[in-house]
Short mmCIF file of C-alpha atoms in Angstrom, two decimals:
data_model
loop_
_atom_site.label_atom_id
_atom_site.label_comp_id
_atom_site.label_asym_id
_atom_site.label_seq_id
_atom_site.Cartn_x
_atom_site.Cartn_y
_atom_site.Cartn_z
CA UNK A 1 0.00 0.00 0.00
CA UNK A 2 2.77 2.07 0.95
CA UNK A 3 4.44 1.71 -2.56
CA UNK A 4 1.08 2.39 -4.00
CA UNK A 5 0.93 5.64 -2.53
CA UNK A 6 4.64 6.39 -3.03
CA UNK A 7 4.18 5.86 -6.67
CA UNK A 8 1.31 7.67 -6.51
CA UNK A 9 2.57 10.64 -5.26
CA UNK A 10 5.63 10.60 -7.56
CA UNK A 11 3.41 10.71 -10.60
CA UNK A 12 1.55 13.61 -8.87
CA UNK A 13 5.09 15.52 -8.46
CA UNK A 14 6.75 14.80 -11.99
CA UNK A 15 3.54 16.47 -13.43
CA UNK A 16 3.46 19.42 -10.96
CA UNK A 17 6.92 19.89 -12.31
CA UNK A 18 5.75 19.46 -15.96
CA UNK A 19 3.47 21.92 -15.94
CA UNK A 20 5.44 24.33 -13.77
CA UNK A 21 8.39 23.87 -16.47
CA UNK A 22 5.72 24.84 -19.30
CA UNK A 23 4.56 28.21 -17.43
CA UNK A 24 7.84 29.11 -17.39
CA UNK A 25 9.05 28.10 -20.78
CA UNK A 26 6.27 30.07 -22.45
CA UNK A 27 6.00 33.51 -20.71
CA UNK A 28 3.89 36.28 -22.64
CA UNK A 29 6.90 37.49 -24.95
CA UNK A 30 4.43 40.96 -26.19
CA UNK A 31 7.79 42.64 -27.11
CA UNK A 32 9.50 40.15 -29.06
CA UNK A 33 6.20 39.43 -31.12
CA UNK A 34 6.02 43.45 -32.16
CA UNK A 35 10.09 43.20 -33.02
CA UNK A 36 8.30 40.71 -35.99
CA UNK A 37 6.72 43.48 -37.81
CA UNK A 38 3.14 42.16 -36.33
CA UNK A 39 2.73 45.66 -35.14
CA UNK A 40 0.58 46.58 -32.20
CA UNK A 41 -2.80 45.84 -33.91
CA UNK A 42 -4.98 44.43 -30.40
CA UNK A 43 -6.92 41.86 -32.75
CA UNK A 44 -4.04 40.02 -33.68
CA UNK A 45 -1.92 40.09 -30.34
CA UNK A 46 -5.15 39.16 -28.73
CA UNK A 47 -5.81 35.94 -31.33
CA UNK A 48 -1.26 35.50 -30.57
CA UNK A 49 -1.64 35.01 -27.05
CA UNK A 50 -4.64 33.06 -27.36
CA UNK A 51 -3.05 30.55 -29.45
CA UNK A 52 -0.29 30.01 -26.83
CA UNK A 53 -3.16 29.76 -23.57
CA UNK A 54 -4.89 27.06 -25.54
CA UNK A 55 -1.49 25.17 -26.19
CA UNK A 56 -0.56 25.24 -22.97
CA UNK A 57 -3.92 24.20 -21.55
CA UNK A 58 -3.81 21.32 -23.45
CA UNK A 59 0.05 20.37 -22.29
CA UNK A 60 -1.33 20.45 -18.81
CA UNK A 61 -4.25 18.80 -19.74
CA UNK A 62 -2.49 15.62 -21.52
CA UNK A 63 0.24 15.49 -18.54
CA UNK A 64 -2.53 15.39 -16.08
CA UNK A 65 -5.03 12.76 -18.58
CA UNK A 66 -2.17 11.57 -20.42
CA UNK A 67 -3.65 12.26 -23.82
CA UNK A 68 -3.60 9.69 -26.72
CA UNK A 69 -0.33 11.44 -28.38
CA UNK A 70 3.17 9.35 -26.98
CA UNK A 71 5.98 11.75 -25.22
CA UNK A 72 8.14 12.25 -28.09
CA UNK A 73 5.05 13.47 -30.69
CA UNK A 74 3.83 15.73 -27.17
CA UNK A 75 7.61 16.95 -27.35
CA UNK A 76 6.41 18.70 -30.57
CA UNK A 77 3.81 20.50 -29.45
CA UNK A 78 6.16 21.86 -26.77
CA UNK A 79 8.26 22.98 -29.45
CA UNK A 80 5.39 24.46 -31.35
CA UNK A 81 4.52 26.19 -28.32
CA UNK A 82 7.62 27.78 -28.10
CA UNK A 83 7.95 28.77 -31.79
CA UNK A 84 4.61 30.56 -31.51
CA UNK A 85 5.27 32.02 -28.12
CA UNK A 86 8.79 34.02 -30.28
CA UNK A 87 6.08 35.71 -32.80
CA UNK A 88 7.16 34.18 -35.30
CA UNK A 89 4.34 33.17 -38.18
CA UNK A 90 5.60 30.24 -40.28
CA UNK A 91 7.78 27.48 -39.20
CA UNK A 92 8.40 23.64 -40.92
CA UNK A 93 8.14 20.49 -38.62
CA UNK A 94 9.60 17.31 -40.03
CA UNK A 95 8.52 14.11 -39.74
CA UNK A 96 9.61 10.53 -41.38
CA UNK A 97 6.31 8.99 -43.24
CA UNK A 98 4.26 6.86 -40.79
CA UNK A 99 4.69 8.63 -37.37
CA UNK A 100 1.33 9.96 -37.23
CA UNK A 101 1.53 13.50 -39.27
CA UNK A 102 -1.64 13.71 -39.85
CA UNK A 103 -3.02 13.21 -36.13
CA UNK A 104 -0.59 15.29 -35.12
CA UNK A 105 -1.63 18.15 -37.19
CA UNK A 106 -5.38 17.72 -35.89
CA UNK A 107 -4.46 17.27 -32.34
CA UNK A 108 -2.39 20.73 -33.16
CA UNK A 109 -6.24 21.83 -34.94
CA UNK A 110 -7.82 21.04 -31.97
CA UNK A 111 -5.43 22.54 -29.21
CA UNK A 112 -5.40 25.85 -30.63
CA UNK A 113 -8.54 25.97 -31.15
CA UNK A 114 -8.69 28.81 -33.87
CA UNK A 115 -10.21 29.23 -37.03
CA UNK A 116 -7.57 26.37 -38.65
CA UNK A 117 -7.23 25.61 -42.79
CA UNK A 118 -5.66 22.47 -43.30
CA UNK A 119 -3.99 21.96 -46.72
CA UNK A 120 -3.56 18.32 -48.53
CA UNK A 121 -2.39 17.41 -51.91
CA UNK A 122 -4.87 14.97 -52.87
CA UNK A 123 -8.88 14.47 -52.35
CA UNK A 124 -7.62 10.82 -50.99
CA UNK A 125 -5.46 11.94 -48.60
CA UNK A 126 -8.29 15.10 -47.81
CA UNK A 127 -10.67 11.77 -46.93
CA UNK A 128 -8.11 10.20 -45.03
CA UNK A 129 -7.97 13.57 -42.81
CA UNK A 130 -11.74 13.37 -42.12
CA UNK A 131 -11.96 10.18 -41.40
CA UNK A 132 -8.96 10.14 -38.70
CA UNK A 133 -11.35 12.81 -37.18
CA UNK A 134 -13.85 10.26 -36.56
CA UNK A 135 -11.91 7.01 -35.75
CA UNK A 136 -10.40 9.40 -32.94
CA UNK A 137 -13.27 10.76 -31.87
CA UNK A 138 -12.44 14.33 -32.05
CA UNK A 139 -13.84 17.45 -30.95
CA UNK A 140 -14.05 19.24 -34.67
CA UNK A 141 -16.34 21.35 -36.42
CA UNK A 142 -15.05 20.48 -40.05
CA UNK A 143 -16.01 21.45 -43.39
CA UNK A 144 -14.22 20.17 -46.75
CA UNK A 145 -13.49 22.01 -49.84
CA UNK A 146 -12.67 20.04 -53.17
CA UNK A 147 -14.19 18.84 -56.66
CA UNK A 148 -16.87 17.48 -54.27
CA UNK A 149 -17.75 19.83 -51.56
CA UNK A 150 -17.82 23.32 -50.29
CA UNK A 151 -18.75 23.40 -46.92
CA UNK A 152 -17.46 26.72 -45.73
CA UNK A 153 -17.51 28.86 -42.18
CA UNK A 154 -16.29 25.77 -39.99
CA UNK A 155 -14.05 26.18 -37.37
CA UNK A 156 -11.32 23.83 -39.33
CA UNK A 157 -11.59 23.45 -42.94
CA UNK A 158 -9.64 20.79 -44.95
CA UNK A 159 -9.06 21.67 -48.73
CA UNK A 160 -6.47 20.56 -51.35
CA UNK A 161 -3.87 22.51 -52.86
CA UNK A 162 -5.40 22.69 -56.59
CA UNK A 163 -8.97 24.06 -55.01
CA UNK A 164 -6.95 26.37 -52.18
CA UNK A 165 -5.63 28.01 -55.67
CA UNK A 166 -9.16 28.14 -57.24
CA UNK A 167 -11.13 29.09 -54.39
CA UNK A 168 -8.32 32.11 -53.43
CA UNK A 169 -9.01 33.25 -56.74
CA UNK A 170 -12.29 33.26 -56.24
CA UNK A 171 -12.32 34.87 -53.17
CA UNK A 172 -14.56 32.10 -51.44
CA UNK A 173 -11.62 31.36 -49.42
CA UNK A 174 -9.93 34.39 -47.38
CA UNK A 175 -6.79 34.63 -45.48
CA UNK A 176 -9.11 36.86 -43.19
CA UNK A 177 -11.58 33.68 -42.31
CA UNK A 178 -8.67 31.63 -40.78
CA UNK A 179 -5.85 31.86 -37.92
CA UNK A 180 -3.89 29.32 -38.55
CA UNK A 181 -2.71 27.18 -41.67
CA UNK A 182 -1.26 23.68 -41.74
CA UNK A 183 0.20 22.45 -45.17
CA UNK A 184 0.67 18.55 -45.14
CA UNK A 185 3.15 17.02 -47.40
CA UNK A 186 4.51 20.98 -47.49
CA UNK A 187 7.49 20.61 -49.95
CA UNK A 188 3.94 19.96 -52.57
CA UNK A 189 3.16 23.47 -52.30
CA UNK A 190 6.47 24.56 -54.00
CA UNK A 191 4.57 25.71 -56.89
CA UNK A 192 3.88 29.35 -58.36
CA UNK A 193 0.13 29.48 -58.38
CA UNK A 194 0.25 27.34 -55.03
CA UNK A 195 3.18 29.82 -53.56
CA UNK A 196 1.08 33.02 -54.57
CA UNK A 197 -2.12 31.94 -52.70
CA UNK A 198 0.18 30.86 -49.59
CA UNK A 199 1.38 34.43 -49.96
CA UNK A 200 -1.87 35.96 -48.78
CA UNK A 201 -1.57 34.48 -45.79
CA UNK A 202 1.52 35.65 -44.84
CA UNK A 203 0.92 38.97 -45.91
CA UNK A 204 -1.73 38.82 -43.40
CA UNK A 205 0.46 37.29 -40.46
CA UNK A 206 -1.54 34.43 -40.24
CA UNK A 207 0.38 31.39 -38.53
CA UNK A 208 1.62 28.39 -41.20
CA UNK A 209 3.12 26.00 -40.10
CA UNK A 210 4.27 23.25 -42.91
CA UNK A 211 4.19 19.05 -42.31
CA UNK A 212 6.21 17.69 -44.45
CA UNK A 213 9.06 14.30 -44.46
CA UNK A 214 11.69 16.03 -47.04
CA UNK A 215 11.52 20.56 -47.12
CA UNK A 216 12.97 19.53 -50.72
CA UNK A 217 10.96 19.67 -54.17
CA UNK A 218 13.25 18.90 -57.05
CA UNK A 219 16.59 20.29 -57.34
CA UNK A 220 15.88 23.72 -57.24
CA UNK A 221 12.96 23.94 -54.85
CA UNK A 222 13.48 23.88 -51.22
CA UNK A 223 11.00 24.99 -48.02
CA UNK A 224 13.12 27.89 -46.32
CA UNK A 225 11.24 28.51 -43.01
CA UNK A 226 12.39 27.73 -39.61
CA UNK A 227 12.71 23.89 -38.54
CA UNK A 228 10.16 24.12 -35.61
CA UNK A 229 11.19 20.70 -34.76
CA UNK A 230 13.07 17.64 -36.73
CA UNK A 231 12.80 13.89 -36.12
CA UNK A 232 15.09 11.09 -38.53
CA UNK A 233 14.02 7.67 -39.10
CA UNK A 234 16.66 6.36 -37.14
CA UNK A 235 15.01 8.47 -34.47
CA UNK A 236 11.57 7.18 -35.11
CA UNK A 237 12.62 3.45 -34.83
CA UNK A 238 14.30 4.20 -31.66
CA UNK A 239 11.15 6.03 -30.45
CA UNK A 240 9.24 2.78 -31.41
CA UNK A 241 6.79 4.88 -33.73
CA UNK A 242 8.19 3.05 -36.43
CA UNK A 243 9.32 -0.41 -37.31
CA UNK A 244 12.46 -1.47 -38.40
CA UNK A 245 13.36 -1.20 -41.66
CA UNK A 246 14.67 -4.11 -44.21
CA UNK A 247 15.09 -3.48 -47.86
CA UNK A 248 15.07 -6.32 -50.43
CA UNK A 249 16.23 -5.06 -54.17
CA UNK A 250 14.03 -7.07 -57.14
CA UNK A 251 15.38 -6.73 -60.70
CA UNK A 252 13.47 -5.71 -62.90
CA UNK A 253 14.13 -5.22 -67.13
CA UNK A 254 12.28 -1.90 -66.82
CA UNK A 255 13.60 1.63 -68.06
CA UNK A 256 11.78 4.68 -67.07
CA UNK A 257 14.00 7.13 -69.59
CA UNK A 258 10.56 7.08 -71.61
CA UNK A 259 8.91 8.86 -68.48
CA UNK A 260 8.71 12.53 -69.34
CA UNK A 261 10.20 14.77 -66.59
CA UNK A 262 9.31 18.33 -65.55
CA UNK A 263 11.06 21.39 -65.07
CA UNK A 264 11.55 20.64 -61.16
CA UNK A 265 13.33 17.25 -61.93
CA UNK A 266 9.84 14.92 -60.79
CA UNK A 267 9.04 12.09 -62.98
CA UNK A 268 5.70 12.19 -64.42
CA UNK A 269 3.19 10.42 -62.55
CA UNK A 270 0.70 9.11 -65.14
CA UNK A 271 3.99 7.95 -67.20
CA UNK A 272 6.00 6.12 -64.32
CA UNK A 273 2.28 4.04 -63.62
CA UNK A 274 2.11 3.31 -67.15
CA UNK A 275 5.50 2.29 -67.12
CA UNK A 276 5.64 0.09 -64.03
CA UNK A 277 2.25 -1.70 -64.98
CA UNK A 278 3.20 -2.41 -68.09
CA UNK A 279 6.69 -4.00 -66.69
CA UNK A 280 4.61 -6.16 -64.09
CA UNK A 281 6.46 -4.75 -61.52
CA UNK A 282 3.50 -5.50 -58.84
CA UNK A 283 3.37 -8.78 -59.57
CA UNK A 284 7.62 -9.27 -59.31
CA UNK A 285 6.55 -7.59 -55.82
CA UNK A 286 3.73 -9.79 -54.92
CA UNK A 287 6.03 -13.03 -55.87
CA UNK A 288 9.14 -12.19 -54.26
CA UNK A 289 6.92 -11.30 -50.78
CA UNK A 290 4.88 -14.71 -51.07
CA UNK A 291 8.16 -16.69 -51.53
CA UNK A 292 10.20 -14.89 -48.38
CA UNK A 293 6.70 -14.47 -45.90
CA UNK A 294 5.05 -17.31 -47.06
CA UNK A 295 4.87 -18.31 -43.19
#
């Protein structure tokens, strides 16, 4: 019983310290946000400091409920915490494929708890987004914007990057509707008419900050904000939030110098698919896997 209580009480203490570390980590820094060029408008230092009460009131709440997110992925929202608490308005976090971006980025949604636009390449990966709302349960008013819907006026809105581009120029999106911007798969939005609706945002201080697993796009294309935070894959297999990787090499007789290849050095999709069917490289996959995991 004794040990019980012990225990107990230690859990009780490290949290106490947790949270007493965050309050102090993450003091209101009013001067260094003006020396940002954010000016002294009271709308926007009011929506600032908001932004870093809610993140902290959800720190405190996870270390005292310990929230579904595991310590290193709650390590980033201390970071992001941080990064927002300097005034500064756009800032990269990146992440090796699988650890959970996307939850992360809705848990992020959902802690600041402002008006939030969430940016995807694809409508697959915008119905992937939605759906991890529901299978986690969470607390979001959400409207989509594609080919296939335009729910507008939510509190977070999830839209791709080709209908971002459409809707900004049709002014039924607004960099004044929304507080906060996160841009999955980031180093995707390294195009012109992508990078001029981004723009608008900025210009308007609005916070982005960009998901991505590589800040590179082609040779010549690269995401220049600040790393807010940075994890490798050796990192992620050490955190467990990964498994461990093998690689097996299968020849294949297939050339893709037919492929056609844009101006930013990325193979053509539609090409490279036509290319790989054709070769039967799936089925070289599917044979090689059934002969070495056949148990």
């Amino acid at each position: 019983m004794e040990n019980q209580v012990s225990e107990a009480s230690m859990v009780d203490l490290n949290i106490a310290t947790k949270i007493n570390d965050i309050e102090k980590k993450f003091p209101s820094l009013l001067s260094q946000y003006q020396s940002f060029n954010r000016g002294n408008n009271p709308k926007d230092i009011l929506i600032w400091m908001q932004k870093i009460k809610n993140i902290i009131s959800y720190l405190k709440i996870h270390y005292q409920e310990f929230g579904i997110l595991r310590e290193r992925q709650i390590r980033i929202f201390e970071d992001m915490a941080e990064f927002i608490a300097s005034g500064k308005t756009e800032g990269t976090i990146k992440l090796p494929t699988g650890v959970g971006k996307t939850i992360l980025f809705l848990e992020a949604s959902k802690a600041i708890n402002q008006r939030t636009l969430i940016v995807v390449p694809t409508n697959i990966l915008l119905d992937q987004t939605v759906n991890k709302i529901q299978e986690f349960n969470l607390d979001l008013e959400v409207g989509t914007v594609n080919s296939r819907s335009k729910t507008f006026g939510k509190q977070t809105t999830v839209t791709t990057y080709a209908s971002l581009v459409s809707q900004i120029n049709r002014g039924t999106i607004s960099p004044k509707d929304f507080d906060l911007v996160f841009l999955d798969e980031a180093h995707r939005s390294l195009t012109d008419p992508i990078q001029e609706s981004i723009d608008k945002f900025r210009k308007e201080n609005k916070l982005i900050v960009n998901f991505t697993a590589t800040d590179k796009y082609g040779e010549n294309k690269k995401l220049n904000s600040e790393i807010i935070f940075e994890m490798s894959i050796d990192e992620a297999v050490t955190e467990g939030l990964l498994c461990g990787i093998k690689c097996i090499f299968v020849k294949t007789n297939i050339s893709v110098l037919d492929a056609k290849v844009s101006k930013s050095g990325e193979y053509n999709t539609n090409d490279l698919n036509k290319i790989l069917q054709k070769g039967g490289v799936l089925l070289s996959c599917i044979d090689v896997y059934s002969k070495l995991f056949k148990d």
